[in-house]
XYZ file of C-alpha atoms in Angstrom:
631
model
C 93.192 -89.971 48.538
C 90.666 -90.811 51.334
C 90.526 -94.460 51.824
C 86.724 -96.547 51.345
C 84.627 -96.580 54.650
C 86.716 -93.219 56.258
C 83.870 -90.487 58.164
C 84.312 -87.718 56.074
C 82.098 -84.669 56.428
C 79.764 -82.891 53.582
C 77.330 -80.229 54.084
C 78.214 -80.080 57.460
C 76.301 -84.100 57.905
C 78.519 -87.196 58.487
C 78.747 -89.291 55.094
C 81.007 -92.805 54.381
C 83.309 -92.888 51.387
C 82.646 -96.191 49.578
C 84.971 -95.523 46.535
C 86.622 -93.371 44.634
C 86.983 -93.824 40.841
C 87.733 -91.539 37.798
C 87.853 -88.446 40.251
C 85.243 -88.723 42.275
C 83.753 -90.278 45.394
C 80.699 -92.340 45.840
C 79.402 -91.515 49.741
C 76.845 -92.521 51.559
C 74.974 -90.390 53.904
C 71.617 -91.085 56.107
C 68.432 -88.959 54.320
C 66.390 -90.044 57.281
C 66.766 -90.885 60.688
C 64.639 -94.074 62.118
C 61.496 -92.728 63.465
C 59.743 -93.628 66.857
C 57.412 -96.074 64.768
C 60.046 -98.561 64.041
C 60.841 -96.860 60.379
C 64.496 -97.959 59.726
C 66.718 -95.135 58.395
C 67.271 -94.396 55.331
C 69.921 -94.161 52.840
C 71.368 -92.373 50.105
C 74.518 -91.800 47.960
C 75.934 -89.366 45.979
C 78.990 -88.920 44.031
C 81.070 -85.804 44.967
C 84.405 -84.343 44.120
C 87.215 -84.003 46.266
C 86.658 -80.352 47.249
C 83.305 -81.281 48.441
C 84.064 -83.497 51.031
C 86.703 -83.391 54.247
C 88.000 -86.495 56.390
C 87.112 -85.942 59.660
C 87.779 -90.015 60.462
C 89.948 -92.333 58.629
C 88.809 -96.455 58.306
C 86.443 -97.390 60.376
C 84.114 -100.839 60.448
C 82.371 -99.853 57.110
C 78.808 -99.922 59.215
C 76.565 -97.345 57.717
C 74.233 -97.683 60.972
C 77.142 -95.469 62.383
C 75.680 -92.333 60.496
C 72.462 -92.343 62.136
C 73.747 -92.957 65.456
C 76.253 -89.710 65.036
C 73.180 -87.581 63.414
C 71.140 -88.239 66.289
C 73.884 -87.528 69.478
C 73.225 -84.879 71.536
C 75.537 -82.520 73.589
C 74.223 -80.046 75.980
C 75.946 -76.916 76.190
C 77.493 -77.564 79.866
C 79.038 -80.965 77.874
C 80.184 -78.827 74.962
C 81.990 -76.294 77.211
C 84.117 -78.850 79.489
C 85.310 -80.749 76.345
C 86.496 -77.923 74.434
C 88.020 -75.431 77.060
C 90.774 -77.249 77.973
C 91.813 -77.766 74.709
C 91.873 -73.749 74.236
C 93.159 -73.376 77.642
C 96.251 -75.620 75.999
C 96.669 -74.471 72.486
C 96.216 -70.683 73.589
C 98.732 -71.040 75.644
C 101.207 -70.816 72.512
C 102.229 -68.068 71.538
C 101.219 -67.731 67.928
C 98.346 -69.795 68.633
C 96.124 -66.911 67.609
C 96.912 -66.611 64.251
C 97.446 -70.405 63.559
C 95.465 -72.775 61.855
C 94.856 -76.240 63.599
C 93.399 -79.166 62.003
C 90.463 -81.093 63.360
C 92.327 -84.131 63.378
C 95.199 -82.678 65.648
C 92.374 -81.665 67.651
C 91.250 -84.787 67.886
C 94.816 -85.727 69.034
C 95.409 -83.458 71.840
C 92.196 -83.771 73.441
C 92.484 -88.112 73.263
C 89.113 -88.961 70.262
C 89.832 -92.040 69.164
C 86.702 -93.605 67.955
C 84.223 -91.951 65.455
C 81.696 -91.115 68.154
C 84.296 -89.099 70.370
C 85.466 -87.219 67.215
C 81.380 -86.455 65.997
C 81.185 -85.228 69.661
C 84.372 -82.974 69.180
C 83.367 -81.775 66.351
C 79.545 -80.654 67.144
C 81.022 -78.927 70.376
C 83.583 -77.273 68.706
C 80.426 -75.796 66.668
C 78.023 -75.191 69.645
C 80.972 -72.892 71.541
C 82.760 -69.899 70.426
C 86.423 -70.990 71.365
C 87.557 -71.709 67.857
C 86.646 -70.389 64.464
C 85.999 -72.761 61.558
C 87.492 -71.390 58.375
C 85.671 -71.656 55.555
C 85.179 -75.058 53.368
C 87.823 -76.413 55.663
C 88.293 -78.404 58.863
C 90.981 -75.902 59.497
C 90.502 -74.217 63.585
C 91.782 -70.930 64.974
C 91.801 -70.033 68.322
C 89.862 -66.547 69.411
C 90.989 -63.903 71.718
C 89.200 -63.523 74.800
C 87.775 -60.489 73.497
C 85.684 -61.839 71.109
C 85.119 -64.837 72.669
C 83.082 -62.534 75.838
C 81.246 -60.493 72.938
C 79.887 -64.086 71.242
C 79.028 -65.077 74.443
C 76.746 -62.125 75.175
C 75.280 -62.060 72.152
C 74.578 -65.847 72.262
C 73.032 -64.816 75.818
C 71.025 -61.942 74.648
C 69.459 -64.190 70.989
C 68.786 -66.756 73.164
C 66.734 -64.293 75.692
C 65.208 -63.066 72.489
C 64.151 -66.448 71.770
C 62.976 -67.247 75.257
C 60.805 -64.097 75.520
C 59.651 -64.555 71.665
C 58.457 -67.756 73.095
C 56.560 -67.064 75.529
C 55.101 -64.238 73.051
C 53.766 -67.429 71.037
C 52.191 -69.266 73.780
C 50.136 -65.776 74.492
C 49.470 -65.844 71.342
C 48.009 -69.955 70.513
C 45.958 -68.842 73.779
C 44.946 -65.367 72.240
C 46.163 -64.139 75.454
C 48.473 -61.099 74.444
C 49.660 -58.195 76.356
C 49.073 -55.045 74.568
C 50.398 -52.940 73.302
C 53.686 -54.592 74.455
C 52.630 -57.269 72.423
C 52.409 -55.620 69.149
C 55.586 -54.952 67.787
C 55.475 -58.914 67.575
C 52.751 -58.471 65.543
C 53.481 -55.866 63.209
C 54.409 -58.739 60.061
C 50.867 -60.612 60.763
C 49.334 -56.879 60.066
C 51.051 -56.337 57.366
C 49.951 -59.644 56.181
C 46.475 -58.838 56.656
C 47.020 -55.151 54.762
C 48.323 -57.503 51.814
C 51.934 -55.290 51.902
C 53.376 -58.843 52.156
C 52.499 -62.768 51.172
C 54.529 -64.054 54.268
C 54.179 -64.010 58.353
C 57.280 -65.375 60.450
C 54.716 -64.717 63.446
C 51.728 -67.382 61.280
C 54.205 -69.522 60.405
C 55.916 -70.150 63.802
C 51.980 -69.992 65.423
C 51.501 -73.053 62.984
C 48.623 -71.144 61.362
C 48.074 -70.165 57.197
C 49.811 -67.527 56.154
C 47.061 -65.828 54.191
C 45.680 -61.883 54.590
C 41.907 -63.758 55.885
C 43.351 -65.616 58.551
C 45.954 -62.825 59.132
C 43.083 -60.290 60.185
C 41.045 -62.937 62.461
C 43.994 -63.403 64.205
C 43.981 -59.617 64.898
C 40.249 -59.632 65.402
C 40.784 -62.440 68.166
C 44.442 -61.466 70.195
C 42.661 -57.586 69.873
C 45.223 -56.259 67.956
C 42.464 -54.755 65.900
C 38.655 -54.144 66.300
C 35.667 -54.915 63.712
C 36.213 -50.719 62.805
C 39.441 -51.536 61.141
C 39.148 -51.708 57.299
C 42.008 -54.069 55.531
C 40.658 -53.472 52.206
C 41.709 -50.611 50.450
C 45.693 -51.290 51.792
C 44.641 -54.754 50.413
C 43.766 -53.523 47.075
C 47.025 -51.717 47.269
C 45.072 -48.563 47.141
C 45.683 -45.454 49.689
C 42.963 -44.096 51.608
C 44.397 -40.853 51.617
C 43.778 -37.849 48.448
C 46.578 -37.675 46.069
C 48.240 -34.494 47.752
C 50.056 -32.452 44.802
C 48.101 -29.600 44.218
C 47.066 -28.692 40.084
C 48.315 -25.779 39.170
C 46.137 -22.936 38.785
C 44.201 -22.999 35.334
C 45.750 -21.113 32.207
C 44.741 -18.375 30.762
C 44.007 -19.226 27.772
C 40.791 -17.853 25.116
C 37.516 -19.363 26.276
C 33.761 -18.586 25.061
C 32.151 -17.033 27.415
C 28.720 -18.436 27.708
C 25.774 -16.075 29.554
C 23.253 -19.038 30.169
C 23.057 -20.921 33.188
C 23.702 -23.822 33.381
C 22.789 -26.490 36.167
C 25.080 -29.181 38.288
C 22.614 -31.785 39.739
C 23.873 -33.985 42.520
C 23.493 -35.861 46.064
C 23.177 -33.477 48.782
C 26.107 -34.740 50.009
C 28.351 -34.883 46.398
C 31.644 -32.237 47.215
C 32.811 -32.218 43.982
C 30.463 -31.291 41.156
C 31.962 -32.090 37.612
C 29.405 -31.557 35.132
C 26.456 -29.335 34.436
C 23.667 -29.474 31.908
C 21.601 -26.680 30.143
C 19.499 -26.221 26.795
C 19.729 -23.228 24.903
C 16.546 -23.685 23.116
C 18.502 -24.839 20.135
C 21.430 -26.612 21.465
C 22.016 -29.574 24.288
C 24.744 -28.307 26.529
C 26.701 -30.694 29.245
C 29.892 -28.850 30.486
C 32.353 -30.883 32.421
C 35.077 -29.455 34.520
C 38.361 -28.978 32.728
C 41.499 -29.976 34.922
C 43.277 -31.393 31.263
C 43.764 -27.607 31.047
C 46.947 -28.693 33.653
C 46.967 -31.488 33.712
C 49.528 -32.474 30.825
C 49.761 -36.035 29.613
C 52.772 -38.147 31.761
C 53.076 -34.927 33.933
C 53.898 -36.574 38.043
C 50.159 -35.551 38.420
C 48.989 -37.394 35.253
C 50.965 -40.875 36.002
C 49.838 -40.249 40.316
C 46.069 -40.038 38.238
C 47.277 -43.255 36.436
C 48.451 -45.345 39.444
C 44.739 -44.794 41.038
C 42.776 -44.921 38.304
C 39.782 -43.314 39.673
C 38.759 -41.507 43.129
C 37.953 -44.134 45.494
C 34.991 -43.721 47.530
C 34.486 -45.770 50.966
C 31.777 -44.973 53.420
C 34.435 -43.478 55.699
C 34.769 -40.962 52.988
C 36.610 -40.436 49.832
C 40.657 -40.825 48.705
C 40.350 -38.462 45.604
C 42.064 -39.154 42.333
C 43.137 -35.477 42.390
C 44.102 -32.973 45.087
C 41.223 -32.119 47.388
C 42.962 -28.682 47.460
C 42.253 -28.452 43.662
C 38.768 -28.585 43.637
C 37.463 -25.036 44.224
C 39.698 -24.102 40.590
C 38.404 -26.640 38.656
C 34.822 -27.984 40.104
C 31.609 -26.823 38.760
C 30.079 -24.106 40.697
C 31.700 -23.351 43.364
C 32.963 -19.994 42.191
C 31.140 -17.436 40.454
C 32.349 -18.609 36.706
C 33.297 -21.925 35.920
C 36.076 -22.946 33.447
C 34.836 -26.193 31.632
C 35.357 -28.049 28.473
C 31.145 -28.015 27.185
C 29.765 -30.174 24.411
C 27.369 -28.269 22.387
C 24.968 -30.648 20.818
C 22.763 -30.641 18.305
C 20.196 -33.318 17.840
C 17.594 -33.949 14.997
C 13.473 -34.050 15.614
C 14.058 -38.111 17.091
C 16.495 -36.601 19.866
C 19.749 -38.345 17.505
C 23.066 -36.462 17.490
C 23.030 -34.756 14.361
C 25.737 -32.501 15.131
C 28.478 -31.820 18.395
C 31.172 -28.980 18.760
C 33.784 -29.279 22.093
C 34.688 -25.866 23.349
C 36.529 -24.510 26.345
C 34.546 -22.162 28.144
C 33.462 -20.062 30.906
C 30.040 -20.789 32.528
C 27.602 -19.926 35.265
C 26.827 -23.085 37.296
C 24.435 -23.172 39.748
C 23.960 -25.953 41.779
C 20.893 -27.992 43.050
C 19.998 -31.414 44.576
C 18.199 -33.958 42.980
C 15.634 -33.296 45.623
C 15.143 -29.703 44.381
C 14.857 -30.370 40.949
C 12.409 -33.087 41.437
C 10.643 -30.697 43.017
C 10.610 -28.107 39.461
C 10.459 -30.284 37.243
C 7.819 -28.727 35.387
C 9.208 -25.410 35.854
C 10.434 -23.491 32.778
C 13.897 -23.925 33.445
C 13.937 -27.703 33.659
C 11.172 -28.741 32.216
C 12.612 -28.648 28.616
C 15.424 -30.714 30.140
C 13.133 -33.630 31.456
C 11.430 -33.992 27.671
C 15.056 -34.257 25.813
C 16.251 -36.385 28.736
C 12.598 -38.905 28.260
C 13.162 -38.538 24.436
C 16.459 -39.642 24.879
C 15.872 -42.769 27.020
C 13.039 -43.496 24.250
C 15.267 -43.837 21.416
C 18.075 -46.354 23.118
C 15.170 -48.145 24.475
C 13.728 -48.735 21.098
C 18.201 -49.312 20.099
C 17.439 -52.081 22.677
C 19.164 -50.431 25.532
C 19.066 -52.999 29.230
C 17.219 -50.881 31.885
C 17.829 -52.075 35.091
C 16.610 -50.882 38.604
C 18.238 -52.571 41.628
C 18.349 -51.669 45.598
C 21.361 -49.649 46.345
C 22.133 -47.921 49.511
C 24.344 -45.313 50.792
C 27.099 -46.374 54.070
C 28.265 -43.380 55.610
C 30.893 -43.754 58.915
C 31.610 -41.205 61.359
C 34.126 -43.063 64.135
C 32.092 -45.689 65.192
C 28.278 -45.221 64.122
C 27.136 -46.349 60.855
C 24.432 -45.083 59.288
C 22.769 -47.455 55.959
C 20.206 -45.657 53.903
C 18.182 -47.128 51.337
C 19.277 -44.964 48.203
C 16.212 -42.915 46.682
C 15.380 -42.957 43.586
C 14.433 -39.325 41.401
C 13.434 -38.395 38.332
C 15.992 -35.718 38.174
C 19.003 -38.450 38.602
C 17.744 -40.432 35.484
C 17.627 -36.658 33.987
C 21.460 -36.266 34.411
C 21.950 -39.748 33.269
C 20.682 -39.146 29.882
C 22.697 -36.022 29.362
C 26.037 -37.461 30.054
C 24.796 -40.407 27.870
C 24.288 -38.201 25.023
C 27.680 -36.523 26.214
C 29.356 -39.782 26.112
C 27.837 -40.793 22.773
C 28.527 -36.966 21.265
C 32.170 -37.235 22.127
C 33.112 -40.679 20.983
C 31.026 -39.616 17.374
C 33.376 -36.482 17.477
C 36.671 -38.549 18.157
C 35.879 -40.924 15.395
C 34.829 -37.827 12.519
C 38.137 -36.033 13.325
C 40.136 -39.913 14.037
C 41.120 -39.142 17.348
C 42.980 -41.872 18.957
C 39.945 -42.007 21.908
C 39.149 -44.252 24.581
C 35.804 -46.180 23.735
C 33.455 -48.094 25.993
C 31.435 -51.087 24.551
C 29.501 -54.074 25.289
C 28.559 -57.088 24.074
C 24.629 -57.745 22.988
C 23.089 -59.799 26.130
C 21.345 -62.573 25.133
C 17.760 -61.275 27.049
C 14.974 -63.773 28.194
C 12.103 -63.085 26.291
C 9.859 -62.881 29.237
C 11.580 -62.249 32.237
C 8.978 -61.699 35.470
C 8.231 -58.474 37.262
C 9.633 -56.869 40.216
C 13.661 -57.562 41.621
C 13.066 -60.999 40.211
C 12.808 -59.639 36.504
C 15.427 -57.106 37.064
C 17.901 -59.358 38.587
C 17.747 -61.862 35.858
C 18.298 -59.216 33.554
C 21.436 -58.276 35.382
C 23.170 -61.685 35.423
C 22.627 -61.241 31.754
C 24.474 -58.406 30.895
C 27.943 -58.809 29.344
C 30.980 -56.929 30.954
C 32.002 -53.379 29.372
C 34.805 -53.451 27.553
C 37.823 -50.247 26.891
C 39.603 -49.458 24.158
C 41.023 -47.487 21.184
C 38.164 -48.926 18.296
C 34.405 -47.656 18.460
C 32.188 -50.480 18.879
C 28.460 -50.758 20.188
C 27.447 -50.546 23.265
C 24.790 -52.577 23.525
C 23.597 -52.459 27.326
C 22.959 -48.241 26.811
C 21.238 -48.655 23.153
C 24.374 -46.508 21.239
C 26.364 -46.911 18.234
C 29.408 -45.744 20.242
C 30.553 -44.461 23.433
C 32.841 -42.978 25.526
C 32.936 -41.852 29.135
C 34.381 -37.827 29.544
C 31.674 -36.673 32.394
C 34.301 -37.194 35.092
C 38.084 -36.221 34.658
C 38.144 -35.204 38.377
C 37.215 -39.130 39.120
C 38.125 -41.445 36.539
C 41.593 -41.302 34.782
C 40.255 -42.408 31.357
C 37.965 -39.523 31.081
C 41.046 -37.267 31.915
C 42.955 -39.466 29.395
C 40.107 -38.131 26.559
C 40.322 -34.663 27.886
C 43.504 -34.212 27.343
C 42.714 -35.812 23.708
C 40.662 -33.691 23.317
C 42.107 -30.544 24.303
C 45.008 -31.329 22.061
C 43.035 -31.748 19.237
C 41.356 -28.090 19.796
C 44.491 -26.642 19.946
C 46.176 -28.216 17.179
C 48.917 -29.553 19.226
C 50.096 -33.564 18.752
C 47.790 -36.107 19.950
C 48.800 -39.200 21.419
C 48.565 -42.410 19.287
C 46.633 -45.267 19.538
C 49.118 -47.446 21.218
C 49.649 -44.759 23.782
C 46.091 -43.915 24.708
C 45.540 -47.766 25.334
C 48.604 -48.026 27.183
C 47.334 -45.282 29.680
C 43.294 -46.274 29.442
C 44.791 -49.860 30.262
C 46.788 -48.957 33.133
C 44.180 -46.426 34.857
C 40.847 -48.963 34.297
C 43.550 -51.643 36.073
C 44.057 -49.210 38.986
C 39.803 -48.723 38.754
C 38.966 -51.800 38.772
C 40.920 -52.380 42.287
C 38.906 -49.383 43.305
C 35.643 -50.928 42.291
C 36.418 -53.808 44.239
C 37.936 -52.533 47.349
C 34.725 -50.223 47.550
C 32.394 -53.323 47.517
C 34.464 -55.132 50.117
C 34.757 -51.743 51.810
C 30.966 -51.659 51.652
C 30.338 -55.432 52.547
C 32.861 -54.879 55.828
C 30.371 -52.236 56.995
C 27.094 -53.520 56.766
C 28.671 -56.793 58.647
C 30.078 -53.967 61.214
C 26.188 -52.972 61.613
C 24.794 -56.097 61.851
C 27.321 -56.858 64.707
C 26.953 -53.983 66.623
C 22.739 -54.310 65.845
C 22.326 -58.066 66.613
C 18.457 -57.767 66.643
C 18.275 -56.614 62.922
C 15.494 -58.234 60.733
C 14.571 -56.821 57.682
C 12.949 -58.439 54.118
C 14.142 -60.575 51.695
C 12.780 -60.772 48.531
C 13.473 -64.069 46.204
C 14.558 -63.231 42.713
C 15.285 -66.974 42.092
C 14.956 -70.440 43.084
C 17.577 -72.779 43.424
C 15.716 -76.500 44.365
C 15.025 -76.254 47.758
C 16.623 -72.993 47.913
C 16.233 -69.244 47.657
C 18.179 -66.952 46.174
C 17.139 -63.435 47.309
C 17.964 -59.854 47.495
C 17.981 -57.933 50.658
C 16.839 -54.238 49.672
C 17.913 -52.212 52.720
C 20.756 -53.583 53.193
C 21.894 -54.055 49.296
C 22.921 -57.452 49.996
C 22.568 -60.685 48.525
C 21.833 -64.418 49.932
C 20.877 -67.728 49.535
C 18.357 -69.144 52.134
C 16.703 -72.443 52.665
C 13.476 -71.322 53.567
C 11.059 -73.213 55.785
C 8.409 -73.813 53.394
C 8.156 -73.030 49.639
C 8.280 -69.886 48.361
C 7.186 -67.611 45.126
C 9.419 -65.644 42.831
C 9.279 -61.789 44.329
C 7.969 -63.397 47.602
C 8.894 -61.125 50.377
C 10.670 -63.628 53.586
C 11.572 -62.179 57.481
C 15.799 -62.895 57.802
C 18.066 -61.948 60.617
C 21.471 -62.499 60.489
C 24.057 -64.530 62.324
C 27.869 -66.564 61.561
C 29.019 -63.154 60.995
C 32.507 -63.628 59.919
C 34.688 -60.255 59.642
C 38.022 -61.875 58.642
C 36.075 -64.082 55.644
C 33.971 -61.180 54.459
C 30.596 -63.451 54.806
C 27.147 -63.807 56.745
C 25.039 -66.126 56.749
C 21.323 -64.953 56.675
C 18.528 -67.048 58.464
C 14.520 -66.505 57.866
C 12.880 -65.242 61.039
């Protein structure tokens, strides 16, 4: 039993026994030392058993100041050496001495401790050198060999010329002074940081600074680890910026109507992978869409790689498709002679309603134009019949109380380090294709629900409209803050924002993994094979529009990073703001060329649609924000 007021040690701290009673000890131990304020220490007990605790000094004055006194000694290494040495030097000179326990307290002996202090200093030497081994929960020593003894050395030697040289890495880095590239192995964790592959920085943390992705990639910006043309925000998303890479495999054969009309894909000039294609027979609405559910089998390693992104992400630097690039030429829209596709042949009534809608798989001659070229026929023979379903179309949601809404967009393209920002324009033929994969969407989601196909169905909430909203951006961003967000899943609802009973988006299984998820629905259902249930297809629509929704966002930040990249590298930009809303002495505005949004206190007061001079400046890279100033 260890006697009341004995130095015993636990948790490798000096604590006093004050008693012992049904089995256990009551210790004291100092929580904190006495700071240089004049804060007297403080202390705490604790009762522990007797495996937790070992004497290392028997009966001393029963002072408790003693513990703070030992927790705060200090023994250089030089100190450490000379005091433990000899007692190796004596005790090795035994012949088993190698393979023999000693206590501390016959340490203590042979080397002459006597009071509490000497022992403490014994004991944190014994710990500082590599002499003796400690054995585990004990205060049981063994001598080492030499051998060992010369290997702990010069690994001590070499840590502590890690630490030395990870030092002065630190200082270089408070003073944003580093020597690249030496410098950035050191800083691989704080990139990583930034790139959101990790939450924590050893490099932040020991720099004193917040360990979070924003200040992670200033700290880059600054020490010039990176430059402003490094993008963080895909990686951030935990998106790659890189097309999925397994090739599809080449498309069955398998019976398809052959169709001899053309039909026409209408897209950007600068669009690479055309999924859908509209015609009109006279009698029927056609909108083909390519067909890679031929392949691409539900829970296949494509289908769950399809999943995991969710959609193709597009970034000005260019795109990361959902689906091999390499596939494209087999199952894009005209870029080969004859196109396989899965087509919707719809039939509408004299008010330009669905009345009827049959899905086939077919073969098809595309032809491909730009909106520019169709603009430019529109009241040609081929196209014109197109433009009066597409208007009639439009009409009718419209009058279903369909939300139109036009706002400045722009297109960011990036070739190494020039950016380019156009102002996106607007044609007649683009509203043209929108109405036919409208009535596509609308057709196939009436077709799922007539033949109860478990189907993956977009809707949306009424908005609750202002009854007289004003003209120009101002009207048509009010409208927008109005709007409800879209909603997926397995029960047919309204959509209220497009005007339609019921919807559902199949235009792009190339891009978006819940049209490829209704593909393949569809596509079983043609060929009479099982369909996945309800549970399933929700499961899988969930998952994908997850993976989308990362893409939606890491495309906006993606976007956002480059303008503030242009306005950087072009610090005399002005352009117009137009106000769309104000805020007391504020102005909330839209910035058409750019796409961007800001709030502004202007100089004097201003009109709703009122057209104000801004320049920008406090570009911030690493927070994502500018701060726009009227001219």
């Amino acid at each position: 039993m260890i006697s009341s007021h004995s130095l015993v040690l636990y948790k490798g701290q000096p604590a006093m026994v004050q008693e012992e009673a049904g089995g256990k000890y009551t210790i004291i131990y100092c929580s904190r030392l006495p700071s240089a304020g004049g804060k007297p220490p403080q202390f705490s007990t604790q009762k522990v058993r007797d495996k937790d605790i070992f004497l290392f000094f028997e009966k001393t004055d029963g002072n408790k100041n003693l513990l703070p006194s030992l927790l705060s000694m200090e023994v250089s290494q030089t100190e450490a050496t000379e005091l433990v040495e000899p007692l190796y030097e004596l005790l090795s000179g035994e012949d088993d001495a190698f393979s023999t326990e000693i206590s501390f307290n016959d340490l203590c002996d042979y080397g002459g401790m006597s009071s509490p202090e000497q022992c403490w200093k014994l004991y944190i030497s014994l710990k500082s050198t590599f002499f003796f081994q400690q054995e585990p929960d004990s205060l049981q020593f063994i001598p080492r060999i030499q051998e060992d003894i010369v290997k702990l050395q010069e690994k001590s030697l070499a840590k502590g010329k890690e630490e030395e040289i990870r030092k002065d890495f630190l200082q270089r880095l408070r003073n944003r002074q580093l020597n690249l590239p030496a410098d950035y192995q050191m800083m691989q964790d704080v990139e990583a940081l930034a790139l959101g592959k990790t939450e924590k920085s050893r490099t932040m943390k020991d720099a004193g600074l917040a360990e979070t992705p924003e200040k992670a990639h200033k700290l880059l910006l600054d020490t010039g680890v990176w430059t402003v043309f490094k993008n963080p925000y895909p990686a951030r998303w935990g998106l790659s910026m890189q097309s999925a890479t397994e090739r599809l495999a080449s498309p069955p054969e398998e019976e398809r109507v052959q169709l001899d009309q053309v039909a026409y894909a209408i897209d950007n000039a600068w669009s690479a992978d055309p999924d859908d294609a509209i015609a009109y027979d006279g009698q029927f609405v056609w909108v083909h869409i390519a067909d890679p559910a031929s392949s691409v089998l539900p829970d296949t390693p494509i289908d769950i790689s399809a999943r995991h992104r969710g959609s193709t992400l597009y970034i000005p630097e260019g795109a990361a498709r959902m689906l091999a690039e390499e596939s494209l030429e087999d199952y894009a829209l005209g870029l080969t002679e004859s196109s396989r596709a899965l087509s919707f042949k719809i039939k509408l009534d004299e008010a330009g309603a669905i009345q009827n809608c049959d899905v086939l798989k077919t073969l098809v001659r595309v032809q491909r134009f730009t909106y520019e070229e169709v603009d430019e026929k529109k009241e040609s023979p081929e196209f014109a019949p197109l433009f009066e379903i597409a208007r009639k179309n439009e009409a009718r949601r419209l009058k279903n109380g369909a939300v139109s809404i036009t706002l400045p967009e722009v297109h960011i393209s990036v070739c190494g380090e020039h950016i380019d920002i156009q102002p996106s324009q607007h044609w007649e033929s683009s509203d043209l294709v929108r109405e036919f994969m409208l009535l596509a969407g609308e057709a196939a989601a009436r077709f799922a629900f007539k033949n109860n196909i478990p189907f993956p169905f977009v809707s949306q909430e009424r908005p609750d409209l202002p009854s007289d909203p004003p003209p120009g951006l101002a009207g048509q961003y009010r409208l927008r803050r109005c709007m409800r967000s879209r909603s997926v899943g397995v029960t047919p609802m309204q959509h209220a924002g497009l005007g339609l009973g019921m919807y559902s988006q199949v235009t792009s299984p190339l891009r978006r993994y819940s049209d490829l998820v209704a593909h393949q629905q569809l596509r079983a259902f043609i060929d009479g094979r099982p369909l996945l249930d309800k549970d399933k297809v929700l499961e899988r629509i969930s998952a994908g529009d997850a993976s989308a929704s990362a893409a939606i966002r890491a495309e906006r930040n993606s976007n956002l990073h480059w303008t503030l990249v242009y306005l950087t590298m072009n610090p005399q930009w002005t352009g117009d703001a137009v106000v769309v809303e104000i805020r007391g002495k504020q102005a909330y505005c839209l910035i058409p060329s750019l796409a961007q949004e800001t709030l502004l206190t202007p100089r004097a007061q201003v009109q709703i649609n009122q057209v104000l001079q801004v320049r920008a400046g406090n570009i911030s890279m690493a927070g994502l924000t500018v701060t726009f100033q009227e001219v």
